[in-house]
Amino acid sequence: MNSPTPSLILKSDSEARTLQIGHAIGDAMTAGTLIGLNGTLGAGKTRLTQGIGERLGIEHGQIVSPTFTICVPHEGRIPFLHLDAYRIQSPEEVDELGLDEMLENGVSLIVEWVDLIKTLLPAIDLEIQIEAPAEDSRNLLFYGLTDNGQQMLNALKLKNLEQS
Ligand SMILES: Nc1ncnc2c1ncn2[C@@H]1O[C@H](COP(=O)(O)OP(=O)(O)OP(=O)(O)O)[C@@H](O)[C@H]1O
Ligand SMILES: [Mg+2]
């Protein structure tokens, strides 16, 4: 984790609530944004990505954990690439994706298990750590690491998500 103090912490007590938080992130997202997700198996990284994707115009069911490939491209309001670093075996696999160029061309990236490949990635705008203290309960810790990431967090804070 980059910063010891998250700029925002949101609690989720259901899958639906995590999707709702994802919607708010999707609404705040602009082209060429890199979002990194961390959290153990089953923490909710893919659920959150489904919520983000819904607001980018992607049907919920189309976003699944990439099983046989490490990434899946989606064409939404913003084109975005859903990447799962868990299955990456070598730095070359990341290099071959040409992520810098994609971001420059306005593709946004959402990377699950981002800590595993952090040193191989361009600057991460927004990092989200998902803690799972109990079966349905999740804490989402947000770190805005660039101006873009901080602007997204400001937009999220204005939605008063912590009160709903
Ligand atoms: N508050 C919650 N938010 C999100 N998911 C929840 C919540 N409570 C329970 N769940 C359950 O946790 C699981 C989250 O699965 P998901 O595939 O999103 O995790 P993941 O972090 O992507 O795992 P993986 O590391 O395997 O990719 C789902 O089965 C979901 O129903
Ligand atoms: Mg997943």
Coordinates of N, CA, C and O in Angstrom, one line a residue, residues 8-147:
L8 N -10.4 7.9 1.9 CA -11.8 7.7 2.1 C -12.0 6.2 2.4 O -11.3 5.3 1.9
I9 N -12.9 5.9 3.4 CA -13.2 4.5 3.7 C -14.7 4.4 3.6 O -15.4 5.1 4.2
L10 N -15.1 3.4 2.9 CA -16.6 3.1 2.7 C -16.8 1.7 3.2 O -16.0 0.8 2.9
K11 N -17.9 1.5 3.9 CA -18.3 0.1 4.4 C -19.3 -0.4 3.5 O -20.2 0.3 3.0
S12 N -19.3 -1.7 3.3 CA -20.3 -2.4 2.5 C -20.8 -3.6 3.3 O -20.0 -4.4 3.8
D13 N -22.1 -3.8 3.4 CA -22.6 -5.0 4.1 C -23.4 -5.9 3.1 O -24.1 -6.8 3.6
S14 N -23.2 -5.6 1.8 CA -23.9 -6.5 0.9 C -23.3 -6.4 -0.5 O -22.6 -5.3 -0.8
E15 N -23.5 -7.4 -1.3 CA -23.0 -7.3 -2.7 C -23.6 -6.1 -3.4 O -23.0 -5.4 -4.2
A16 N -24.9 -5.9 -3.2 CA -25.6 -4.8 -3.8 C -25.0 -3.4 -3.5 O -24.9 -2.5 -4.3
R17 N -24.6 -3.3 -2.2 CA -24.0 -2.0 -1.8 C -22.6 -1.9 -2.5 O -22.2 -0.8 -2.9
T18 N -21.9 -2.9 -2.6 CA -20.6 -2.9 -3.3 C -20.8 -2.5 -4.8 O -20.0 -1.7 -5.3
L19 N -21.9 -3.0 -5.4 CA -22.2 -2.6 -6.8 C -22.5 -1.1 -6.8 O -22.1 -0.4 -7.7
Q20 N -23.3 -0.6 -5.8 CA -23.6 0.8 -5.8 C -22.4 1.7 -5.6 O -22.3 2.7 -6.3
I21 N -21.4 1.3 -4.8 CA -20.2 2.0 -4.7 C -19.5 2.0 -6.1 O -18.9 3.0 -6.5
G22 N -19.5 0.9 -6.7 CA -18.9 0.8 -8.1 C -19.6 1.7 -9.0 O -18.9 2.4 -9.8
H23 N -20.9 1.9 -8.9 CA -21.6 2.8 -9.8 C -21.0 4.2 -9.6 O -20.8 5.0 -10.6
A24 N -20.8 4.6 -8.4 CA -20.3 6.0 -8.1 C -18.9 6.1 -8.7 O -18.6 7.2 -9.2
I25 N -18.1 5.1 -8.6 CA -16.8 5.2 -9.1 C -16.8 5.3 -10.7 O -16.2 6.1 -11.3
G26 N -17.7 4.5 -11.3 CA -17.9 4.5 -12.7 C -18.3 5.9 -13.2 O -17.8 6.4 -14.2
D27 N -19.2 6.5 -12.4 CA -19.7 7.9 -12.8 C -18.6 8.9 -12.8 O -18.6 9.9 -13.5
A28 N -17.6 8.7 -11.9 CA -16.6 9.7 -11.7 C -15.4 9.4 -12.6 O -14.4 10.2 -12.6
M29 N -15.4 8.3 -13.3 CA -14.3 7.9 -14.1 C -14.2 8.6 -15.5 O -15.1 8.7 -16.2
T30 N -13.0 9.0 -15.8 CA -12.7 9.6 -17.1 C -11.8 8.7 -17.9 O -11.3 7.7 -17.4
A31 N -11.6 9.0 -19.2 CA -10.8 8.2 -20.1 C -9.4 8.2 -19.6 O -8.9 9.2 -19.1
G32 N -8.7 7.0 -19.8 CA -7.3 6.9 -19.5 C -7.0 6.9 -18.0 O -5.9 7.3 -17.6
T33 N -7.9 6.3 -17.2 CA -7.7 6.2 -15.8 C -7.3 4.8 -15.4 O -7.8 3.8 -16.0
L34 N -6.3 4.7 -14.5 CA -5.9 3.4 -14.0 C -6.3 3.2 -12.6 O -5.9 3.9 -11.7
I35 N -7.2 2.2 -12.4 CA -7.7 1.8 -11.0 C -7.0 0.5 -10.6 O -7.1 -0.5 -11.4
G36 N -6.4 0.5 -9.5 CA -5.9 -0.8 -9.0 C -6.7 -1.3 -7.8 O -7.0 -0.5 -6.9
L37 N -7.0 -2.6 -7.8 CA -7.7 -3.2 -6.7 C -6.9 -4.3 -6.0 O -6.2 -5.1 -6.6
N38 N -7.0 -4.3 -4.7 CA -6.3 -5.3 -3.9 C -7.3 -5.9 -2.9 O -8.3 -5.2 -2.6
G39 N -7.0 -7.1 -2.4 CA -7.9 -7.7 -1.5 C -7.9 -9.2 -1.7 O -7.6 -9.6 -2.9
T40 N -8.1 -10.0 -0.7 CA -8.0 -11.5 -0.8 C -9.0 -12.1 -1.8 O -9.9 -11.4 -2.2
L41 N -8.8 -13.4 -2.0 CA -9.8 -14.1 -2.9 C -11.2 -13.9 -2.3 O -11.4 -14.1 -1.1
G42 N -12.1 -13.5 -3.2 CA -13.5 -13.4 -2.8 C -13.8 -12.1 -2.0 O -14.9 -11.9 -1.5
A43 N -12.8 -11.1 -2.0 CA -13.1 -9.9 -1.3 C -14.1 -9.0 -2.0 O -14.9 -8.3 -1.3
G44 N -14.2 -9.1 -3.3 CA -15.2 -8.3 -4.0 C -14.7 -7.5 -5.1 O -15.3 -6.5 -5.6
K45 N -13.5 -7.8 -5.6 CA -12.8 -7.0 -6.6 C -13.6 -7.0 -7.9 O -13.8 -6.0 -8.6
T46 N -14.1 -8.2 -8.3 CA -14.8 -8.4 -9.5 C -16.2 -7.7 -9.4 O -16.7 -7.1 -10.3
R47 N -16.8 -7.9 -8.2 CA -18.2 -7.3 -8.0 C -18.0 -5.8 -8.1 O -18.9 -5.1 -8.8
L48 N -17.0 -5.2 -7.6 CA -16.8 -3.7 -7.7 C -16.6 -3.3 -9.1 O -17.2 -2.4 -9.6
T49 N -15.8 -4.1 -9.8 CA -15.6 -3.9 -11.3 C -16.9 -3.9 -12.1 O -17.1 -3.2 -13.0
Q50 N -17.8 -4.9 -11.7 CA -19.1 -5.0 -12.4 C -19.9 -3.7 -12.2 O -20.5 -3.2 -13.1
G51 N -19.8 -3.2 -11.0 CA -20.5 -1.9 -10.7 C -20.0 -0.8 -11.5 O -20.7 0.0 -12.1
I52 N -18.6 -0.7 -11.5 CA -18.0 0.4 -12.3 C -18.4 0.2 -13.8 O -18.8 1.2 -14.5
G53 N -18.3 -1.0 -14.3 CA -18.6 -1.3 -15.7 C -20.0 -1.0 -16.1 O -20.2 -0.5 -17.2
E54 N -20.9 -1.2 -15.2 CA -22.3 -0.9 -15.5 C -22.5 0.6 -15.9 O -23.3 0.9 -16.8
R55 N -21.8 1.5 -15.1 CA -21.9 2.9 -15.4 C -21.1 3.3 -16.7 O -21.2 4.4 -17.2
L56 N -20.2 2.4 -17.1 CA -19.5 2.7 -18.4 C -20.3 2.1 -19.6 O -19.9 2.2 -20.7
G57 N -21.4 1.5 -19.3 CA -22.3 1.0 -20.3 C -22.1 -0.5 -20.6 O -22.6 -1.0 -21.6
I58 N -21.5 -1.2 -19.7 CA -21.3 -2.7 -19.9 C -22.3 -3.5 -19.0 O -22.4 -3.2 -17.8
E59 N -22.9 -4.4 -19.6 CA -23.9 -5.2 -18.8 C -23.1 -6.0 -17.7 O -22.1 -6.6 -18.0
H60 N -23.7 -6.0 -16.6 CA -23.2 -6.7 -15.4 C -22.6 -8.1 -15.7 O -21.5 -8.3 -15.4
G61 N -23.4 -8.9 -16.4 CA -23.0 -10.3 -16.6 C -21.8 -10.5 -17.5 O -21.2 -11.5 -17.6
Q62 N -21.4 -9.4 -18.3 CA -20.3 -9.5 -19.2 C -19.0 -9.4 -18.5 O -17.9 -9.7 -19.1
I63 N -19.0 -8.9 -17.3 CA -17.7 -8.7 -16.6 C -17.6 -9.9 -15.6 O -18.3 -10.0 -14.6
V64 N -16.6 -10.7 -15.9 CA -16.3 -11.9 -15.1 C -14.8 -11.9 -14.8 O -14.1 -11.3 -15.5
S65 N -14.4 -12.7 -13.8 CA -13.0 -12.8 -13.6 C -12.4 -13.5 -14.8 O -12.8 -14.6 -15.2
P66 N -11.4 -12.9 -15.4 CA -10.8 -13.5 -16.6 C -10.2 -14.8 -16.3 O -9.2 -14.9 -15.5
T67 N -10.7 -15.9 -16.7 CA -10.3 -17.3 -16.3 C -9.1 -17.8 -17.2 O -8.1 -18.2 -16.6
F68 N -9.3 -17.7 -18.5 CA -8.2 -18.3 -19.3 C -7.3 -17.2 -19.9 O -6.3 -17.5 -20.4
T69 N -7.8 -16.0 -19.9 CA -7.0 -14.9 -20.3 C -6.7 -14.0 -19.2 O -7.3 -14.1 -18.1
I70 N -5.7 -13.2 -19.3 CA -5.4 -12.3 -18.1 C -6.1 -11.0 -18.2 O -6.2 -10.3 -17.2
C71 N -6.7 -10.7 -19.4 CA -7.4 -9.4 -19.5 C -8.6 -9.6 -20.5 O -8.5 -10.4 -21.5
V72 N -9.6 -8.7 -20.3 CA -10.7 -8.7 -21.2 C -11.0 -7.2 -21.6 O -11.2 -6.4 -20.6
P73 N -11.1 -6.9 -22.9 CA -11.4 -5.5 -23.2 C -12.9 -5.3 -23.3 O -13.7 -6.2 -23.6
H74 N -13.4 -4.1 -22.9 CA -14.8 -3.8 -23.0 C -15.0 -2.5 -23.7 O -14.2 -1.6 -23.5
E75 N -16.0 -2.3 -24.5 CA -16.3 -1.1 -25.2 C -17.5 -0.4 -24.5 O -18.6 -0.7 -24.8
G76 N -17.2 0.5 -23.6 CA -18.3 1.3 -23.0 C -18.3 2.7 -23.3 O -17.7 3.1 -24.3
R77 N -18.9 3.6 -22.5 CA -18.8 5.0 -22.6 C -17.3 5.4 -22.7 O -16.9 6.3 -23.4
I78 N -16.5 4.7 -21.9 CA -15.1 4.7 -22.0 C -14.6 3.3 -22.2 O -15.1 2.4 -21.6
P79 N -13.8 3.1 -23.2 CA -13.3 1.7 -23.4 C -12.4 1.3 -22.2 O -11.7 2.2 -21.7
F80 N -12.6 0.1 -21.7 CA -11.7 -0.2 -20.6 C -11.3 -1.7 -20.6 O -11.9 -2.5 -21.2
L81 N -10.1 -1.9 -20.0 CA -9.5 -3.2 -20.0 C -9.6 -3.7 -18.6 O -9.1 -3.1 -17.6
H82 N -10.2 -4.9 -18.4 CA -10.3 -5.5 -17.1 C -9.1 -6.6 -17.0 O -9.1 -7.6 -17.7
L83 N -8.2 -6.3 -16.1 CA -7.0 -7.2 -16.0 C -7.0 -7.9 -14.6 O -7.3 -7.3 -13.6
D84 N -6.6 -9.2 -14.6 CA -6.5 -9.9 -13.4 C -5.0 -10.3 -13.3 O -4.6 -11.3 -13.9
A85 N -4.3 -9.7 -12.4 CA -2.8 -9.9 -12.3 C -2.5 -11.3 -11.6 O -1.4 -11.7 -11.7
Y86 N -3.5 -11.9 -11.0 CA -3.3 -13.2 -10.3 C -2.8 -14.2 -11.2 O -2.0 -15.1 -10.8
R87 N -3.1 -14.2 -12.5 CA -2.7 -15.2 -13.4 C -1.5 -14.9 -14.2 O -1.1 -15.6 -15.1
I88 N -0.9 -13.7 -14.0 CA 0.3 -13.3 -14.7 C 1.5 -14.1 -14.3 O 1.8 -14.1 -13.1
Q89 N 2.2 -14.6 -15.2 CA 3.4 -15.5 -14.9 C 4.7 -14.8 -15.0 O 5.7 -15.1 -14.3
S90 N 4.8 -13.8 -15.9 CA 6.1 -13.1 -16.1 C 5.9 -11.7 -16.5 O 4.9 -11.3 -17.0
P91 N 6.9 -10.8 -16.2 CA 6.9 -9.4 -16.6 C 6.6 -9.2 -18.0 O 5.9 -8.2 -18.4
E92 N 7.1 -10.1 -18.9 CA 6.9 -9.9 -20.4 C 5.4 -9.9 -20.7 O 4.9 -9.2 -21.6
E93 N 4.6 -10.7 -20.0 CA 3.1 -10.7 -20.3 C 2.5 -9.4 -20.1 O 1.6 -9.0 -20.8
V94 N 3.0 -8.6 -19.1 CA 2.5 -7.3 -18.9 C 3.0 -6.3 -19.9 O 2.3 -5.6 -20.5
D95 N 4.3 -6.4 -20.2 CA 4.9 -5.5 -21.2 C 4.2 -5.6 -22.6 O 4.0 -4.7 -23.2
E96 N 3.9 -6.9 -22.9 CA 3.3 -7.1 -24.3 C 1.9 -6.5 -24.4 O 1.4 -6.2 -25.5
L97 N 1.3 -6.2 -23.3 CA -0.1 -5.6 -23.4 C 0.0 -4.1 -23.8 O -1.0 -3.6 -24.3
G98 N 1.2 -3.4 -23.6 CA 1.3 -2.0 -24.1 C 0.3 -1.1 -23.3 O -0.4 -0.3 -23.9
L99 N 0.4 -1.3 -22.0 CA -0.6 -0.5 -21.2 C -0.4 1.0 -21.2 O -1.4 1.7 -21.2
D100 N 0.8 1.4 -21.3 CA 1.1 2.9 -21.3 C 0.4 3.5 -22.5 O -0.3 4.5 -22.4
E101 N 0.5 2.8 -23.7 CA -0.1 3.3 -24.9 C -1.6 3.3 -24.8 O -2.3 4.3 -25.3
M102 N -2.1 2.3 -24.3 CA -3.6 2.2 -24.1 C -4.1 3.4 -23.3 O -5.1 4.0 -23.7
L103 N -3.4 3.6 -22.2 CA -3.9 4.8 -21.3 C -3.8 6.1 -22.1 O -4.7 6.9 -22.0
E104 N -2.7 6.2 -22.8 CA -2.5 7.5 -23.6 C -3.6 7.6 -24.7 O -4.0 8.7 -25.0
N105 N -4.1 6.5 -25.2 CA -5.2 6.5 -26.2 C -6.6 6.6 -25.6 O -7.6 6.4 -26.2
G106 N -6.6 6.7 -24.2 CA -7.9 6.9 -23.6 C -8.6 5.7 -23.1 O -9.8 5.7 -22.7
V107 N -7.9 4.6 -23.2 CA -8.5 3.3 -22.6 C -8.2 3.4 -21.1 O -7.2 3.8 -20.6
S108 N -9.2 3.0 -20.3 CA -9.1 3.0 -18.8 C -8.8 1.5 -18.4 O -9.2 0.6 -19.1
L109 N -8.1 1.4 -17.3 CA -7.7 0.0 -16.9 C -8.2 -0.2 -15.5 O -8.1 0.7 -14.6
I110 N -8.7 -1.4 -15.2 CA -9.0 -1.8 -13.9 C -8.3 -3.1 -13.6 O -8.4 -4.1 -14.4
V111 N -7.4 -3.1 -12.6 CA -6.5 -4.2 -12.4 C -6.8 -4.8 -11.1 O -6.6 -4.2 -10.0
E112 N -7.2 -6.1 -11.1 CA -7.4 -6.9 -9.8 C -6.0 -7.4 -9.4 O -5.2 -7.7 -10.2
W113 N -5.8 -7.5 -8.1 CA -4.5 -8.0 -7.6 C -3.3 -7.1 -8.0 O -2.2 -7.6 -8.4
V114 N -3.6 -5.8 -8.0 CA -2.6 -4.8 -8.6 C -1.2 -4.9 -7.9 O -0.2 -4.7 -8.5
D115 N -1.2 -5.2 -6.6 CA 0.1 -5.3 -5.9 C 1.0 -6.2 -6.5 O 2.2 -6.0 -6.4
L116 N 0.5 -7.3 -7.1 CA 1.4 -8.3 -7.8 C 2.2 -7.7 -8.9 O 3.3 -8.3 -9.3
I117 N 1.7 -6.7 -9.6 CA 2.4 -6.2 -10.8 C 2.7 -4.7 -10.7 O 2.9 -4.0 -11.7
K118 N 2.6 -4.2 -9.5 CA 2.7 -2.7 -9.4 C 3.9 -2.1 -10.0 O 3.9 -1.0 -10.7
T119 N 5.1 -2.8 -9.9 CA 6.3 -2.2 -10.4 C 6.3 -2.2 -11.9 O 7.2 -1.5 -12.6
L120 N 5.4 -2.9 -12.6 CA 5.4 -3.0 -14.1 C 4.4 -2.0 -14.7 O 4.2 -2.0 -15.9
L121 N 3.6 -1.3 -13.8 CA 2.5 -0.5 -14.3 C 2.9 1.0 -14.4 O 3.7 1.5 -13.6
P122 N 2.2 1.7 -15.3 CA 2.2 3.2 -15.2 C 1.6 3.7 -13.9 O 1.2 2.9 -13.1
A123 N 1.6 5.0 -13.7 CA 1.1 5.5 -12.4 C -0.4 5.1 -12.2 O -1.2 5.3 -13.1
I124 N -0.6 4.6 -11.0 CA -2.0 4.3 -10.6 C -2.7 5.5 -10.1 O -2.2 6.2 -9.3
D125 N -3.9 5.8 -10.7 CA -4.7 7.0 -10.2 C -5.4 6.7 -8.9 O -5.3 7.6 -8.0
L126 N -6.1 5.6 -8.9 CA -6.9 5.3 -7.7 C -6.7 3.9 -7.3 O -6.8 3.0 -8.1
E127 N -6.3 3.7 -6.0 CA -6.1 2.3 -5.5 C -7.1 2.1 -4.5 O -7.4 2.9 -3.6
I128 N -7.7 0.9 -4.5 CA -8.8 0.5 -3.6 C -8.4 -0.8 -2.9 O -8.2 -1.8 -3.6
Q129 N -8.3 -0.8 -1.6 CA -8.0 -2.0 -0.9 C -9.3 -2.5 -0.3 O -10.0 -1.8 0.4
I130 N -9.7 -3.8 -0.6 CA -11.0 -4.3 0.0 C -10.6 -5.3 1.1 O -10.0 -6.3 0.9
E131 N -11.1 -4.9 2.3 CA -10.9 -5.8 3.5 C -12.2 -6.6 3.7 O -13.3 -6.0 3.5
A132 N -12.1 -7.8 4.1 CA -13.3 -8.6 4.3 C -13.3 -9.2 5.7 O -12.9 -10.3 6.0
P133 N -13.7 -8.4 6.7 CA -13.7 -8.8 8.1 C -14.7 -9.9 8.5 O -14.5 -10.6 9.4
A134 N -15.8 -10.0 7.7 CA -16.8 -11.0 8.0 C -17.5 -11.4 6.7 O -17.2 -10.8 5.7
E135 N -18.4 -12.4 6.8 CA -18.9 -13.0 5.5 C -19.5 -12.0 4.5 O -19.1 -12.0 3.4
D136 N -20.3 -11.1 5.0 CA -20.9 -10.1 4.1 C -20.4 -8.7 4.2 O -20.8 -7.8 3.5
S137 N -19.5 -8.5 5.2 CA -19.0 -7.2 5.5 C -17.7 -6.9 4.8 O -16.8 -7.7 4.8
R138 N -17.6 -5.7 4.2 CA -16.4 -5.3 3.5 C -16.0 -3.8 3.9 O -16.9 -3.0 4.0
N139 N -14.7 -3.5 3.9 CA -14.3 -2.2 4.1 C -13.5 -1.8 2.8 O -12.6 -2.6 2.5
L140 N -13.9 -0.7 2.2 CA -13.2 -0.3 1.0 C -12.3 0.9 1.3 O -12.9 2.0 1.7
L141 N -11.0 0.8 1.2 CA -10.1 1.8 1.5 C -9.6 2.5 0.2 O -9.0 1.8 -0.6
F142 N -9.8 3.8 0.1 CA -9.5 4.5 -1.2 C -8.2 5.3 -1.0 O -8.1 6.1 -0.1
Y143 N -7.4 5.2 -2.0 CA -6.1 6.0 -2.0 C -6.1 6.7 -3.4 O -5.9 6.1 -4.4
G144 N -6.2 8.1 -3.3 CA -6.0 8.9 -4.6 C -4.6 9.2 -4.8 O -4.0 9.9 -4.0
L145 N -4.0 8.6 -5.8 CA -2.5 8.7 -5.9 C -2.0 9.7 -7.0 O -0.8 10.0 -7.1
T146 N -3.0 10.2 -7.8 CA -2.6 11.3 -8.8 C -3.7 12.4 -8.7 O -4.7 12.2 -8.0
D147 N -3.5 13.5 -9.4 CA -4.6 14.5 -9.4 C -5.9 13.9 -9.9 O -7.0 14.2 -9.3

